CSV table of C-alpha atoms and ligand atoms in Angstrom, one decimal:
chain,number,residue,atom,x,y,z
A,1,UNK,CA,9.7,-22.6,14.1
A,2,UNK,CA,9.7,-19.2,12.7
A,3,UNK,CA,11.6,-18.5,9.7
A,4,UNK,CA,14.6,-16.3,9.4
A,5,UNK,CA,13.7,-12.6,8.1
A,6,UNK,CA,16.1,-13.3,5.5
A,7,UNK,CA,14.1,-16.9,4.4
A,8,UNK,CA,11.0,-15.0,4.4
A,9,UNK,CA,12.4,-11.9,2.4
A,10,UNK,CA,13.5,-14.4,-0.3
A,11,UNK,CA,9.8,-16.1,-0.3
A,12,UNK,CA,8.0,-12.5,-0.2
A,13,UNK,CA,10.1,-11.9,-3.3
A,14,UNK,CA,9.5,-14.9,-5.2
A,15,UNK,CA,5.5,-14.5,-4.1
A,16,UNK,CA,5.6,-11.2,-5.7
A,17,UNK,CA,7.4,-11.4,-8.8
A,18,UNK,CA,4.8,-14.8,-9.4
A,19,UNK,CA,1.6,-12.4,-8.6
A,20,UNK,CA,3.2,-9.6,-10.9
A,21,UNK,CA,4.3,-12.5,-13.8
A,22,UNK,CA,0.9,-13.9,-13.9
A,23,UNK,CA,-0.6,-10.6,-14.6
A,24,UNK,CA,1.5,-9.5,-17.2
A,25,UNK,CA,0.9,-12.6,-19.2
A,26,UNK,CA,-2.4,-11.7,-18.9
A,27,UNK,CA,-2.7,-7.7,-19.8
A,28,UNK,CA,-5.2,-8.7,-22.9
A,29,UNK,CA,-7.6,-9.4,-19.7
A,30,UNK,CA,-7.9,-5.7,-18.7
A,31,UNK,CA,-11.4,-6.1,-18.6
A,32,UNK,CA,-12.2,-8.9,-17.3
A,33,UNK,CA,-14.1,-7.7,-14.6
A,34,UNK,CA,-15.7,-9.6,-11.6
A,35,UNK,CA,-17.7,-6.5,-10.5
A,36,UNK,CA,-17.5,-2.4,-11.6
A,37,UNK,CA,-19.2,-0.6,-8.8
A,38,UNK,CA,-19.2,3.4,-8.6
A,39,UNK,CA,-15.4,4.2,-7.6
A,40,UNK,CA,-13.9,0.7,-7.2
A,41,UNK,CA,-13.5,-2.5,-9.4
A,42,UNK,CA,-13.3,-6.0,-8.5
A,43,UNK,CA,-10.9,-7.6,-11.3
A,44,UNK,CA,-10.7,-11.1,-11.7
A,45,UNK,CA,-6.9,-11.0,-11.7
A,46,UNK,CA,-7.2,-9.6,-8.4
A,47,UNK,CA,-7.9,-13.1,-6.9
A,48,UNK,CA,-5.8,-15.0,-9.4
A,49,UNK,CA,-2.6,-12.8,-8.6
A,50,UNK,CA,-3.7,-13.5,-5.2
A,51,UNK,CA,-4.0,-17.2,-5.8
A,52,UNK,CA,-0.4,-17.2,-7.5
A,53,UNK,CA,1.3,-15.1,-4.2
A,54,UNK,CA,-0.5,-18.0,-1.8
A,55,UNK,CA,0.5,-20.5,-3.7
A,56,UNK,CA,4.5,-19.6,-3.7
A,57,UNK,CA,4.0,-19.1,0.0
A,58,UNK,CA,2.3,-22.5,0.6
A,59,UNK,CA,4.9,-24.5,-1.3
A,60,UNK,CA,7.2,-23.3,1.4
A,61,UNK,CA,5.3,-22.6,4.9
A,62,UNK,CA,2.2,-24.8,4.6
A,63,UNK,CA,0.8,-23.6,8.0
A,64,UNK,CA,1.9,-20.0,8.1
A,65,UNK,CA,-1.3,-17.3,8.0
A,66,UNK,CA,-2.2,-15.2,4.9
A,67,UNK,CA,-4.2,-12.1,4.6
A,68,UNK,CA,-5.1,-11.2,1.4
A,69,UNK,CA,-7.2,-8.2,-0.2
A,70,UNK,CA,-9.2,-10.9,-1.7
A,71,UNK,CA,-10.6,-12.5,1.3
A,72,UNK,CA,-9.9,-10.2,3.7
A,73,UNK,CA,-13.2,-11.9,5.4
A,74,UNK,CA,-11.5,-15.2,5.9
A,75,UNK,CA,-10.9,-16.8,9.3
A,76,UNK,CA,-7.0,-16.7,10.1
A,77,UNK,CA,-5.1,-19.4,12.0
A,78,UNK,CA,-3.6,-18.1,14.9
A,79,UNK,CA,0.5,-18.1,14.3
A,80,UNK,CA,3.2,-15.5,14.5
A,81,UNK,CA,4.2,-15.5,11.2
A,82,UNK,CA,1.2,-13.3,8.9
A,83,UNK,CA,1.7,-12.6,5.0
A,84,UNK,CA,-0.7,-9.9,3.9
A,85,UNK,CA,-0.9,-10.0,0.3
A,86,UNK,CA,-2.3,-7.0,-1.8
A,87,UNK,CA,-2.0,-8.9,-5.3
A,88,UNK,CA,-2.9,-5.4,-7.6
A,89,UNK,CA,-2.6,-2.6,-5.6
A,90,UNK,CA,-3.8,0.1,-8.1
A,91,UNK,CA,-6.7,-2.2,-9.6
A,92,UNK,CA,-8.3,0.9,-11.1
A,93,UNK,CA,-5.1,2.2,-12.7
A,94,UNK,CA,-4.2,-1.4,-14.0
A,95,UNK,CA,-7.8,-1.8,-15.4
A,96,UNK,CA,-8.1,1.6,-17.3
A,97,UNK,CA,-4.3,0.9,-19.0
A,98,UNK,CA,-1.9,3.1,-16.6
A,99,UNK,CA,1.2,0.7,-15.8
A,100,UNK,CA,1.2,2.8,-12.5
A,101,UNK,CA,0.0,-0.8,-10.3
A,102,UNK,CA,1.8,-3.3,-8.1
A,103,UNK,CA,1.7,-6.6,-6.0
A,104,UNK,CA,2.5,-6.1,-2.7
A,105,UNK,CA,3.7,-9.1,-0.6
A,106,UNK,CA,4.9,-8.7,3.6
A,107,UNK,CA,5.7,-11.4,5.9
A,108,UNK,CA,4.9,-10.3,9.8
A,109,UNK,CA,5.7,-11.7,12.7
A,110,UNK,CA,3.8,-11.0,15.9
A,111,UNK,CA,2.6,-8.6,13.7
A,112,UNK,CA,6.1,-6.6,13.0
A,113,UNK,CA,6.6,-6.7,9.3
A,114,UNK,CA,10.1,-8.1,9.0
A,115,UNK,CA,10.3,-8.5,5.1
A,116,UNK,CA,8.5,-6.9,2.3
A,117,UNK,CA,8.3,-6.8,-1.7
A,118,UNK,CA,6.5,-4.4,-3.8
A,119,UNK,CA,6.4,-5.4,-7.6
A,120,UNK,CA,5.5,-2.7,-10.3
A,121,UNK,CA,5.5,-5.5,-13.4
A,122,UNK,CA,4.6,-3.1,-16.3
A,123,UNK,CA,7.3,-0.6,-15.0
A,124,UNK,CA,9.8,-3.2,-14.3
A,125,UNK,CA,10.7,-2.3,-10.4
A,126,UNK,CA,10.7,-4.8,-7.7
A,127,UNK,CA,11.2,-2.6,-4.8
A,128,UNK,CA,12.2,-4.8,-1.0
A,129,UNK,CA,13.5,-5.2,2.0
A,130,UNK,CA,13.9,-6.8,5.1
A,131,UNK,CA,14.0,-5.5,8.8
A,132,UNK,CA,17.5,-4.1,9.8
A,133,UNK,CA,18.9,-4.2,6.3
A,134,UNK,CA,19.1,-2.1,3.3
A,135,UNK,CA,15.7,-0.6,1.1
A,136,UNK,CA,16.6,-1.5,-2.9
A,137,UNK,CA,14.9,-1.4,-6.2
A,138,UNK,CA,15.8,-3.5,-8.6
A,139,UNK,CA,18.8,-4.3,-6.3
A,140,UNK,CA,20.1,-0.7,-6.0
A,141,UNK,CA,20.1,1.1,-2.7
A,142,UNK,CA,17.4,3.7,-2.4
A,143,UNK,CA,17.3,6.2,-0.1
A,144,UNK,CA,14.7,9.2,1.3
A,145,UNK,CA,15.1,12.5,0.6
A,146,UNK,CA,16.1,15.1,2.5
A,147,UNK,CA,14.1,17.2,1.6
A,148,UNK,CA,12.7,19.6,5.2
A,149,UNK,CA,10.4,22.3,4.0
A,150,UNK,CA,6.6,21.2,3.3
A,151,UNK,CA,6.8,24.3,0.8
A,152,UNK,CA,9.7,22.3,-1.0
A,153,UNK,CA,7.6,18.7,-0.7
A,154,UNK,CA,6.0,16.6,-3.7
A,155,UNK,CA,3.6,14.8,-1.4
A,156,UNK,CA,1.5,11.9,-2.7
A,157,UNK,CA,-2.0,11.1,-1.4
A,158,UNK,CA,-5.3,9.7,-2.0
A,159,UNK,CA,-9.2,9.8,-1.9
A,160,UNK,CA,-11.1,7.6,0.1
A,161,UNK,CA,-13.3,5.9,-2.1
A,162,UNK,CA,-16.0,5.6,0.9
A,163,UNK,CA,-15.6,9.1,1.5
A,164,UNK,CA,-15.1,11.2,-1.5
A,165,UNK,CA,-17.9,13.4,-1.1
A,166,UNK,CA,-17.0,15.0,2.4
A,167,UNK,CA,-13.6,14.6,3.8
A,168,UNK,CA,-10.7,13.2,1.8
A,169,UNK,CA,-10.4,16.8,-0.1
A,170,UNK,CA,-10.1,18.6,3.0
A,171,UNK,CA,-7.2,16.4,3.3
A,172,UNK,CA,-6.4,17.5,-0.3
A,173,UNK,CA,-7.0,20.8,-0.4
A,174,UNK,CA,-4.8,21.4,3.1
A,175,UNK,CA,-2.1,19.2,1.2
A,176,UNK,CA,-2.3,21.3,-1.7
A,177,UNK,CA,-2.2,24.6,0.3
A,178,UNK,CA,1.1,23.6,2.5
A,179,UNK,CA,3.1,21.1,0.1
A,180,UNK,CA,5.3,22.6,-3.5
A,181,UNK,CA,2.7,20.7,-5.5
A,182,UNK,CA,0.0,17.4,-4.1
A,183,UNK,CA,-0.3,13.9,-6.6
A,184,UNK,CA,-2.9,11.4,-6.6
A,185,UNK,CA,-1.3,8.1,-8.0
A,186,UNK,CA,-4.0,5.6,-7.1
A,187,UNK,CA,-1.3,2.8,-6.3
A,188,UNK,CA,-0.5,3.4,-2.4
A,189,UNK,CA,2.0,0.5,-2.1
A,190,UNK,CA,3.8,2.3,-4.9
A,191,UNK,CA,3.2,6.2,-3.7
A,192,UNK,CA,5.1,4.8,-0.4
A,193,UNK,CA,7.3,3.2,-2.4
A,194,UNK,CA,8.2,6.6,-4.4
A,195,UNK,CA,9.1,8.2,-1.2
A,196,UNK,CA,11.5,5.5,0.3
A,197,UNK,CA,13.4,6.2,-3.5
A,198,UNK,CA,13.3,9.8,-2.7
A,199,UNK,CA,11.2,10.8,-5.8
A,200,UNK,CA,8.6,11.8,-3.5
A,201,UNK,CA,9.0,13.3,-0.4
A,202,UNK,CA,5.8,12.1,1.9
A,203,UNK,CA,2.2,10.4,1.8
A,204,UNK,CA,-0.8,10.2,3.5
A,205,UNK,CA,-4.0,9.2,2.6
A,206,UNK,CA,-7.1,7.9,5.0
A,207,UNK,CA,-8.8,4.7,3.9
A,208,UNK,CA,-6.1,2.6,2.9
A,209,UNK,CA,-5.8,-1.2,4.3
A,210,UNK,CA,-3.3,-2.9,6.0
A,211,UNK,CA,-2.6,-4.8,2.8
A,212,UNK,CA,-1.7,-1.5,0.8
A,213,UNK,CA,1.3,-0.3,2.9
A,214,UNK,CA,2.5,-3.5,5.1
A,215,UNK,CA,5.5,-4.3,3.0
A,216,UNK,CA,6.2,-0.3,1.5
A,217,UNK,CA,6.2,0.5,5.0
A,218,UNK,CA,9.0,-1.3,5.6
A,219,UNK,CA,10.5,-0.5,2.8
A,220,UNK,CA,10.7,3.1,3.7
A,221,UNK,CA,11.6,2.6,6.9
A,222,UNK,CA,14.6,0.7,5.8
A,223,UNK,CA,15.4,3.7,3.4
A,224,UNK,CA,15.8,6.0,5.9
A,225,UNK,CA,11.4,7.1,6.4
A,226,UNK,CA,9.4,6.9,8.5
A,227,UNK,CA,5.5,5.1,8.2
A,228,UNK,CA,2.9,5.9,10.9
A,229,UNK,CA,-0.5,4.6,11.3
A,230,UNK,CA,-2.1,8.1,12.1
A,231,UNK,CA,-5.7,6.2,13.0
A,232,UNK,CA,-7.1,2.7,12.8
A,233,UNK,CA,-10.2,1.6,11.6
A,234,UNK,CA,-12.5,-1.6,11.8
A,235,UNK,CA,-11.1,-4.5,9.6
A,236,UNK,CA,-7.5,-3.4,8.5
A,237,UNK,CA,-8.3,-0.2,7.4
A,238,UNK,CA,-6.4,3.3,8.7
A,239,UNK,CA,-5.2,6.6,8.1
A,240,UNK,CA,-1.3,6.5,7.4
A,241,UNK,CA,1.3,8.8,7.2
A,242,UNK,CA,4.5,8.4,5.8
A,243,UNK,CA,7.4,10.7,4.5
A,244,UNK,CA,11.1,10.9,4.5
A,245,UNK,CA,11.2,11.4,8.1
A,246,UNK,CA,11.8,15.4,8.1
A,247,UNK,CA,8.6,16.1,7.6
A,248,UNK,CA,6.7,13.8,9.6
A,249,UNK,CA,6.1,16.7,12.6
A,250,UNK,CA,5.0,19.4,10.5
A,251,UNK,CA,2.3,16.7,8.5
A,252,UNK,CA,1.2,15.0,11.7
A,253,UNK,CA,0.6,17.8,13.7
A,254,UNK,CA,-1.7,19.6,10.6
A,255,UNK,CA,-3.3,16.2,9.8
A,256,UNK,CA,-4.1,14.5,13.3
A,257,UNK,CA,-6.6,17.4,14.0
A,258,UNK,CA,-8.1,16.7,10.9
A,259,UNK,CA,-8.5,13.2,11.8
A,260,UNK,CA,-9.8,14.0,15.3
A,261,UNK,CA,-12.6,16.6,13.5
A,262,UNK,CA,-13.4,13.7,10.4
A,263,UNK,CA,-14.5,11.5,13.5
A,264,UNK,CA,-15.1,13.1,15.9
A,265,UNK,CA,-18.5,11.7,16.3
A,266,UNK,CA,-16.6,8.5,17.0
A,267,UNK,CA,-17.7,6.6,14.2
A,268,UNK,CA,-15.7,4.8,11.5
A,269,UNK,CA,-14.9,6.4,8.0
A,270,UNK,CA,-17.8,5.1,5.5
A,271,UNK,CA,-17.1,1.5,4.1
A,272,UNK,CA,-15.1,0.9,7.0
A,273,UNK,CA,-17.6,-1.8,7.8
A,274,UNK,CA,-16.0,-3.9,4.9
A,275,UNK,CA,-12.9,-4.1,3.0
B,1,LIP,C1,-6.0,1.6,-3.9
B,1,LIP,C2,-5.0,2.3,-3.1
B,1,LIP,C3,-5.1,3.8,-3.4
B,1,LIP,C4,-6.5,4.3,-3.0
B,1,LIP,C5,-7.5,3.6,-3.8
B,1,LIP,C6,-7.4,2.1,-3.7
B,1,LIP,P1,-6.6,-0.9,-4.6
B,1,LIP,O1,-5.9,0.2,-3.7
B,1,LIP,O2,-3.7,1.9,-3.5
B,1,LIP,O3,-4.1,4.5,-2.7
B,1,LIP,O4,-6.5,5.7,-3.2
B,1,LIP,O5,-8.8,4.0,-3.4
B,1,LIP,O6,-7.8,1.7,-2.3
B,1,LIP,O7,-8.1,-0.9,-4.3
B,1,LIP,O8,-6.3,-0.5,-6.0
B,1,LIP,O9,-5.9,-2.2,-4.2
């Protein structure tokens, strides 16, 4: 039987706000590193925040499938309800002290994320919703902006840490040229997140995982966005767009030839061979 959307918003909630708990009590830990390679960090409270997420989902749907960051690699059982867990999303930001990091819980089903959490624990903002109702933070409504000229536009993005020699400044730099001002956050969960509130106005960034916008995405949607996958990669990862809707058009139709020319050879971005 598959839960309710509303059941499974309730659980994504409780599995964030237990992933985001266990970190806070934990922030003397900073570095307590697993492994620091050359632009990414494995942090043991990764897998323990992860750990904490699974286990809030397991006390109430034994059976259901989980995705997470963390083991990524992992063999999934084959039933429609998916929870894709990204238990820091902003790893780098949480390590180095920047409260600027969140645990990102969505439930799917058949693959259509129908609830979703985002929890920012050291800025105190549990942003969710579920499919067909209302986006909140902290139980107020949010909503998009409405802002319609890229000129006007704070628009968020990121650097593919696979690919920071070549192509994710072109992305930048044509950002940069078109938008009022570009921001690199490092948190993509929370840069979509910033958009459904309507303190940003769009985001895109190529090389994120499946894990990083599953449950923002539906957040903004609910608040009135839009969140497209603009390419797919091997193994969860993708290129993804999202903005307050109005200026979707003008940011897909610069960026999707950009995509097109970063592959054009067909092949994958770099590190898409692994999360
Ligand atoms: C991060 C993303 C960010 C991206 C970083 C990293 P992580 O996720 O949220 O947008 O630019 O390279 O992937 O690794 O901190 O969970």
């Amino acid at each position: 039987m598959i839960p309710s959307a509303t059941v499974l918003h309730t659980v994504a909630q409780q599995a964030a706000r237990c992933a985001g708990e266990h970190v806070l009590t934990c922030l003397a830990r900073r570095n307590d590193t697993v492994q620091v390679l050359r632009h990414d960090i494995k942090h043991k409270l990764d897998l323990e925040a992860q750990q904490a997420a699974t286990a809030t989902i397991r006390a109430a749907f034994p059976d259901h499938a989980i995705l997470g960051e963390e083991t990524a690699h992992a063999p999934l059982p084959d039933t429609a309800v998916r929870w894709v867990i990204d238990p820091i999303d902003g790893t780098i930001n949480f390590t180095h002290g920047l409260p600027i990091w969140c645990c990102s819980v969505a439930a799917q089903v058949n693959e259509q994320t129908v609830a979703g959490a985002v929890f920012a624990p050291e800025l105190g903002l549990l942003f969710e919703a579920q499919a067909g109702g209302p986006a909140r933070c902290n139980g107020r409504l949010i909503r998009v902006s409405g802002t319609d000229r890229l000129d006007q536009a704070l628009v968020h993005t990121g650097a593919d840490r696979d690919d920071l020699s070549k192509n994710s400044f072109r992305f930048f730099n044509r950002l940069a040229e078109l938008a009022q001002r570009p921001r690199i956050m490092g948190a993509a969960a929370l840069d979509i997140c910033w958009v459904a509130a309507g303190m940003a106005d769009a985001y895109f960034e190529s090389g994120i995982y499946i894990w990083d916008m599953a449950a923002a995405g539906l957040i903004l949607t609910c608040a009135g966005g839009t969140c497209e996958v603009l390419q797919a990669y091997p193994h969860y990862k993708m290129a993804v767009l999202a903005s307050n809707g109005n200026l979707q058009p003008p940011l897909r139709n610069t960026l999707m030839p950009m995509l097109a020319a970063q592959y054009s050879g067909g092949c994958a971005p770099a590190g898409s061979a692994s999360p």
